[in-house]
Amino acid sequence: MNSSDGAAVVVGVDGSEPALHAVRLAAAEAARRQRPLRVVHGFIWPLLHVPLTAPAGAPPGGGLRDQAKQIVTAAVAEAETTAPDVRVSGEIIDGEAAAVLLGETTTAAMIVLGDRGLGGFSALVVGSVAIQVASYADCPVLVARGAPRSVGPVVVGVDGSELSTLALDFAADAADARRTDLLALHAYRHPTSSGPGDMQPLVYDEGLLHSEQEQVLAESVAGLTERYPGLRVTRRAVRARPGRALTDASRTAQLVVVGGQGRGEFTGLLLGSVSQSVLHHADCPVAVVRAPR
């Protein structure tokens, strides 16, 4: 990712603890990539036509607009503490959170947000804002999932598709910036597998199938080490459900990177089933990379 274009890392905040987790993650990412950080709060109340200032006799700073300012000020302070060398700015933008963040994606280097916010339903593992932004964004989206780690590889899901090539490039850049290894993971199922039990045909050549899938993986990562001479790339092809394999790998990873939609998924899906599975179950931050529109 070219840091000379001036595009900022943008983080969405709402005053929740997951949002502060996202702020710390975004500040560290901006520092690694030598980019400015922009803190954004979607201020929905003007759309609902409710009073934005404190009523007469209320304590100073009690209005909704004042509360929004406090949220942004606290987030900016958290970012400056996390990454003192990063230039941080904050802004309140009238509008619903997902719409505001999607508006930022046309010029941002990356959008960072928490997995759930103050408005999320307790039964949701990943909130609707994160899903909406990851589904429609024009730039990579980083969701603050699981435990932050400074050790472990960057893991990327590879399936040989054009979109997984974009995810692979993003992951290599992320691993290089973190000075860690890149694990390219290709999870496959037997071509005739179907049904919940993954019933297999009576006769098939498992060794030949595995060799073919390893070749797909090798071709996908070819040339990567030439572009990143100091990057150590490990290839792993496994027969498993891709979402499960990536989730398992996330337990020791710094970051998992997935394409917004993979090979074999329905083209009508805005966010593929593998991406959604990883977003809901990963034990580390997840980056979703979509093809530019």
mmCIF file with all atom_site columns, N, CA and C in Angstrom, residues 41-76:
data_model
loop_
_atom_site.group_PDB
_atom_site.id
_atom_site.type_symbol
_atom_site.label_atom_id
_atom_site.label_alt_id
_atom_site.label_comp_id
_atom_site.label_asym_id
_atom_site.label_entity_id
_atom_site.label_seq_id
_atom_site.pdbx_PDB_ins_code
_atom_site.Cartn_x
_atom_site.Cartn_y
_atom_site.Cartn_z
_atom_site.occupancy
_atom_site.B_iso_or_equiv
_atom_site.pdbx_formal_charge
_atom_site.auth_seq_id
_atom_site.auth_comp_id
_atom_site.auth_asym_id
_atom_site.auth_atom_id
_atom_site.pdbx_PDB_model_num
ATOM 1   N N  . HIS A 1 41 ? -17.060 10.056 14.031 1.00 0.00 ? 41 HIS A N  1
ATOM 2   C CA . HIS A 1 41 ? -18.263 9.641  14.773 1.00 0.00 ? 41 HIS A CA 1
ATOM 3   C C  . HIS A 1 41 ? -19.494 9.980  13.950 1.00 0.00 ? 41 HIS A C  1
ATOM 4   N N  . GLY A 1 42 ? -20.304 8.968  13.626 1.00 0.00 ? 42 GLY A N  1
ATOM 5   C CA . GLY A 1 42 ? -21.562 9.180  12.926 1.00 0.00 ? 42 GLY A CA 1
ATOM 6   C C  . GLY A 1 42 ? -22.624 9.658  13.900 1.00 0.00 ? 42 GLY A C  1
ATOM 7   N N  . PHE A 1 43 ? -23.097 10.891 13.717 1.00 0.00 ? 43 PHE A N  1
ATOM 8   C CA . PHE A 1 43 ? -24.029 11.528 14.650 1.00 0.00 ? 43 PHE A CA 1
ATOM 9   C C  . PHE A 1 43 ? -25.433 11.459 14.069 1.00 0.00 ? 43 PHE A C  1
ATOM 10  N N  . ILE A 1 44 ? -26.193 10.454 14.511 1.00 0.00 ? 44 ILE A N  1
ATOM 11  C CA . ILE A 1 44 ? -27.479 10.149 13.880 1.00 0.00 ? 44 ILE A CA 1
ATOM 12  C C  . ILE A 1 44 ? -28.627 11.045 14.348 1.00 0.00 ? 44 ILE A C  1
ATOM 13  N N  . TRP A 1 45 ? -28.481 11.707 15.502 1.00 0.00 ? 45 TRP A N  1
ATOM 14  C CA . TRP A 1 45 ? -29.621 12.375 16.119 1.00 0.00 ? 45 TRP A CA 1
ATOM 15  C C  . TRP A 1 45 ? -30.253 13.481 15.276 1.00 0.00 ? 45 TRP A C  1
ATOM 16  N N  . PRO A 1 46 ? -29.500 14.274 14.499 1.00 0.00 ? 46 PRO A N  1
ATOM 17  C CA . PRO A 1 46 ? -30.180 15.280 13.657 1.00 0.00 ? 46 PRO A CA 1
ATOM 18  C C  . PRO A 1 46 ? -31.180 14.654 12.678 1.00 0.00 ? 46 PRO A C  1
ATOM 19  N N  . LEU A 1 47 ? -30.919 13.429 12.238 1.00 0.00 ? 47 LEU A N  1
ATOM 20  C CA . LEU A 1 47 ? -31.841 12.761 11.323 1.00 0.00 ? 47 LEU A CA 1
ATOM 21  C C  . LEU A 1 47 ? -33.152 12.401 12.014 1.00 0.00 ? 47 LEU A C  1
ATOM 22  N N  . LEU A 1 48 ? -33.100 12.280 13.334 1.00 0.00 ? 48 LEU A N  1
ATOM 23  C CA . LEU A 1 48 ? -34.290 11.892 14.100 1.00 0.00 ? 48 LEU A CA 1
ATOM 24  C C  . LEU A 1 48 ? -35.031 13.097 14.660 1.00 0.00 ? 48 LEU A C  1
ATOM 25  N N  . HIS A 1 49 ? -34.509 14.307 14.375 1.00 0.00 ? 49 HIS A N  1
ATOM 26  C CA . HIS A 1 49 ? -35.176 15.555 14.758 1.00 0.00 ? 49 HIS A CA 1
ATOM 27  C C  . HIS A 1 49 ? -35.416 15.654 16.264 1.00 0.00 ? 49 HIS A C  1
ATOM 28  N N  . VAL A 1 50 ? -34.389 15.321 17.032 1.00 0.00 ? 50 VAL A N  1
ATOM 29  C CA . VAL A 1 50 ? -34.474 15.460 18.483 1.00 0.00 ? 50 VAL A CA 1
ATOM 30  C C  . VAL A 1 50 ? -33.594 16.630 18.904 1.00 0.00 ? 50 VAL A C  1
ATOM 31  N N  . PRO A 1 51 ? -33.863 17.236 20.072 1.00 0.00 ? 51 PRO A N  1
ATOM 32  C CA . PRO A 1 51 ? -33.034 18.370 20.533 1.00 0.00 ? 51 PRO A CA 1
ATOM 33  C C  . PRO A 1 51 ? -31.583 17.930 20.735 1.00 0.00 ? 51 PRO A C  1
ATOM 34  N N  . LEU A 1 52 ? -30.644 18.725 20.252 1.00 0.00 ? 52 LEU A N  1
ATOM 35  C CA . LEU A 1 52 ? -29.233 18.366 20.322 1.00 0.00 ? 52 LEU A CA 1
ATOM 36  C C  . LEU A 1 52 ? -28.506 19.061 21.458 1.00 0.00 ? 52 LEU A C  1
ATOM 37  N N  . THR A 1 53 ? -29.113 20.093 22.026 1.00 0.00 ? 53 THR A N  1
ATOM 38  C CA . THR A 1 53 ? -28.491 20.807 23.143 1.00 0.00 ? 53 THR A CA 1
ATOM 39  C C  . THR A 1 53 ? -29.179 20.404 24.436 1.00 0.00 ? 53 THR A C  1
ATOM 40  N N  . ALA A 1 54 ? -28.489 20.659 25.549 1.00 0.00 ? 54 ALA A N  1
ATOM 41  C CA . ALA A 1 54 ? -29.035 20.308 26.863 1.00 0.00 ? 54 ALA A CA 1
ATOM 42  C C  . ALA A 1 54 ? -30.239 21.192 27.178 1.00 0.00 ? 54 ALA A C  1
ATOM 43  N N  . PRO A 1 55 ? -31.261 20.644 27.830 1.00 0.00 ? 55 PRO A N  1
ATOM 44  C CA . PRO A 1 55 ? -32.418 21.463 28.208 1.00 0.00 ? 55 PRO A CA 1
ATOM 45  C C  . PRO A 1 55 ? -32.036 22.502 29.248 1.00 0.00 ? 55 PRO A C  1
ATOM 46  N N  . ALA A 1 56 ? -32.858 23.515 29.389 1.00 0.00 ? 56 ALA A N  1
ATOM 47  C CA . ALA A 1 56 ? -32.602 24.581 30.361 1.00 0.00 ? 56 ALA A CA 1
ATOM 48  C C  . ALA A 1 56 ? -32.441 23.992 31.755 1.00 0.00 ? 56 ALA A C  1
ATOM 49  N N  . GLY A 1 57 ? -31.429 24.436 32.461 1.00 0.00 ? 57 GLY A N  1
ATOM 50  C CA . GLY A 1 57 ? -31.178 23.968 33.818 1.00 0.00 ? 57 GLY A CA 1
ATOM 51  C C  . GLY A 1 57 ? -30.343 22.716 33.914 1.00 0.00 ? 57 GLY A C  1
ATOM 52  N N  . ALA A 1 58 ? -30.045 22.073 32.786 1.00 0.00 ? 58 ALA A N  1
ATOM 53  C CA . ALA A 1 58 ? -29.215 20.864 32.797 1.00 0.00 ? 58 ALA A CA 1
ATOM 54  C C  . ALA A 1 58 ? -27.744 21.240 32.977 1.00 0.00 ? 58 ALA A C  1
ATOM 55  N N  . PRO A 1 59 ? -26.932 20.315 33.502 1.00 0.00 ? 59 PRO A N  1
ATOM 56  C CA . PRO A 1 59 ? -25.502 20.590 33.673 1.00 0.00 ? 59 PRO A CA 1
ATOM 57  C C  . PRO A 1 59 ? -24.847 20.906 32.331 1.00 0.00 ? 59 PRO A C  1
ATOM 58  N N  . PRO A 1 60 ? -23.799 21.729 32.306 1.00 0.00 ? 60 PRO A N  1
ATOM 59  C CA . PRO A 1 60 ? -23.091 22.025 31.058 1.00 0.00 ? 60 PRO A CA 1
ATOM 60  C C  . PRO A 1 60 ? -22.544 20.745 30.419 1.00 0.00 ? 60 PRO A C  1
ATOM 61  N N  . GLY A 1 61 ? -22.577 20.732 29.105 1.00 0.00 ? 61 GLY A N  1
ATOM 62  C CA . GLY A 1 61 ? -22.040 19.560 28.409 1.00 0.00 ? 61 GLY A CA 1
ATOM 63  C C  . GLY A 1 61 ? -22.978 18.386 28.376 1.00 0.00 ? 61 GLY A C  1
ATOM 64  N N  . GLY A 1 62 ? -24.262 18.585 28.714 1.00 0.00 ? 62 GLY A N  1
ATOM 65  C CA . GLY A 1 62 ? -25.195 17.468 28.787 1.00 0.00 ? 62 GLY A CA 1
ATOM 66  C C  . GLY A 1 62 ? -25.952 17.196 27.510 1.00 0.00 ? 62 GLY A C  1
ATOM 67  N N  . GLY A 1 63 ? -25.770 18.027 26.489 1.00 0.00 ? 63 GLY A N  1
ATOM 68  C CA . GLY A 1 63 ? -26.490 17.834 25.245 1.00 0.00 ? 63 GLY A CA 1
ATOM 69  C C  . GLY A 1 63 ? -25.901 16.712 24.405 1.00 0.00 ? 63 GLY A C  1
ATOM 70  N N  . LEU A 1 64 ? -26.677 16.231 23.441 1.00 0.00 ? 64 LEU A N  1
ATOM 71  C CA . LEU A 1 64 ? -26.225 15.129 22.597 1.00 0.00 ? 64 LEU A CA 1
ATOM 72  C C  . LEU A 1 64 ? -25.005 15.515 21.765 1.00 0.00 ? 64 LEU A C  1
ATOM 73  N N  . ARG A 1 65 ? -24.973 16.755 21.254 1.00 0.00 ? 65 ARG A N  1
ATOM 74  C CA . ARG A 1 65 ? -23.822 17.200 20.473 1.00 0.00 ? 65 ARG A CA 1
ATOM 75  C C  . ARG A 1 65 ? -22.575 17.259 21.356 1.00 0.00 ? 65 ARG A C  1
ATOM 76  N N  . ASP A 1 66 ? -22.745 17.719 22.596 1.00 0.00 ? 66 ASP A N  1
ATOM 77  C CA . ASP A 1 66 ? -21.610 17.767 23.533 1.00 0.00 ? 66 ASP A CA 1
ATOM 78  C C  . ASP A 1 66 ? -21.096 16.364 23.845 1.00 0.00 ? 66 ASP A C  1
ATOM 79  N N  . GLN A 1 67 ? -22.021 15.412 23.995 1.00 0.00 ? 67 GLN A N  1
ATOM 80  C CA . GLN A 1 67 ? -21.606 14.036 24.263 1.00 0.00 ? 67 GLN A CA 1
ATOM 81  C C  . GLN A 1 67 ? -20.815 13.457 23.091 1.00 0.00 ? 67 GLN A C  1
ATOM 82  N N  . ALA A 1 68 ? -21.249 13.787 21.874 1.00 0.00 ? 68 ALA A N  1
ATOM 83  C CA . ALA A 1 68 ? -20.523 13.326 20.693 1.00 0.00 ? 68 ALA A CA 1
ATOM 84  C C  . ALA A 1 68 ? -19.111 13.909 20.660 1.00 0.00 ? 68 ALA A C  1
ATOM 85  N N  . LYS A 1 69 ? -18.979 15.181 21.022 1.00 0.00 ? 69 LYS A N  1
ATOM 86  C CA . LYS A 1 69 ? -17.656 15.810 21.070 1.00 0.00 ? 69 LYS A CA 1
ATOM 87  C C  . LYS A 1 69 ? -16.758 15.102 22.091 1.00 0.00 ? 69 LYS A C  1
ATOM 88  N N  . GLN A 1 70 ? -17.344 14.727 23.235 1.00 0.00 ? 70 GLN A N  1
ATOM 89  C CA . GLN A 1 70 ? -16.577 14.026 24.258 1.00 0.00 ? 70 GLN A CA 1
ATOM 90  C C  . GLN A 1 70 ? -16.099 12.668 23.748 1.00 0.00 ? 70 GLN A C  1
ATOM 91  N N  . ILE A 1 71 ? -16.936 11.968 22.996 1.00 0.00 ? 71 ILE A N  1
ATOM 92  C CA . ILE A 1 71 ? -16.562 10.666 22.440 1.00 0.00 ? 71 ILE A CA 1
ATOM 93  C C  . ILE A 1 71 ? -15.367 10.817 21.509 1.00 0.00 ? 71 ILE A C  1
ATOM 94  N N  . VAL A 1 72 ? -15.428 11.803 20.614 1.00 0.00 ? 72 VAL A N  1
ATOM 95  C CA . VAL A 1 72 ? -14.338 12.009 19.654 1.00 0.00 ? 72 VAL A CA 1
ATOM 96  C C  . VAL A 1 72 ? -13.071 12.468 20.367 1.00 0.00 ? 72 VAL A C  1
ATOM 97  N N  . THR A 1 73 ? -13.207 13.378 21.335 1.00 0.00 ? 73 THR A N  1
ATOM 98  C CA . THR A 1 73 ? -12.036 13.869 22.075 1.00 0.00 ? 73 THR A CA 1
ATOM 99  C C  . THR A 1 73 ? -11.334 12.736 22.810 1.00 0.00 ? 73 THR A C  1
ATOM 100 N N  . ALA A 1 74 ? -12.112 11.865 23.450 1.00 0.00 ? 74 ALA A N  1
ATOM 101 C CA . ALA A 1 74 ? -11.525 10.735 24.176 1.00 0.00 ? 74 ALA A CA 1
ATOM 102 C C  . ALA A 1 74 ? -10.833 9.777  23.218 1.00 0.00 ? 74 ALA A C  1
ATOM 103 N N  . ALA A 1 75 ? -11.437 9.539  22.050 1.00 0.00 ? 75 ALA A N  1
ATOM 104 C CA . ALA A 1 75 ? -10.837 8.626  21.070 1.00 0.00 ? 75 ALA A CA 1
ATOM 105 C C  . ALA A 1 75 ? -9.549  9.196  20.500 1.00 0.00 ? 75 ALA A C  1
ATOM 106 N N  . VAL A 1 76 ? -9.528  10.498 20.218 1.00 0.00 ? 76 VAL A N  1
ATOM 107 C CA . VAL A 1 76 ? -8.315  11.135 19.708 1.00 0.00 ? 76 VAL A CA 1
ATOM 108 C C  . VAL A 1 76 ? -7.199  11.030 20.748 1.00 0.00 ? 76 VAL A C  1
#
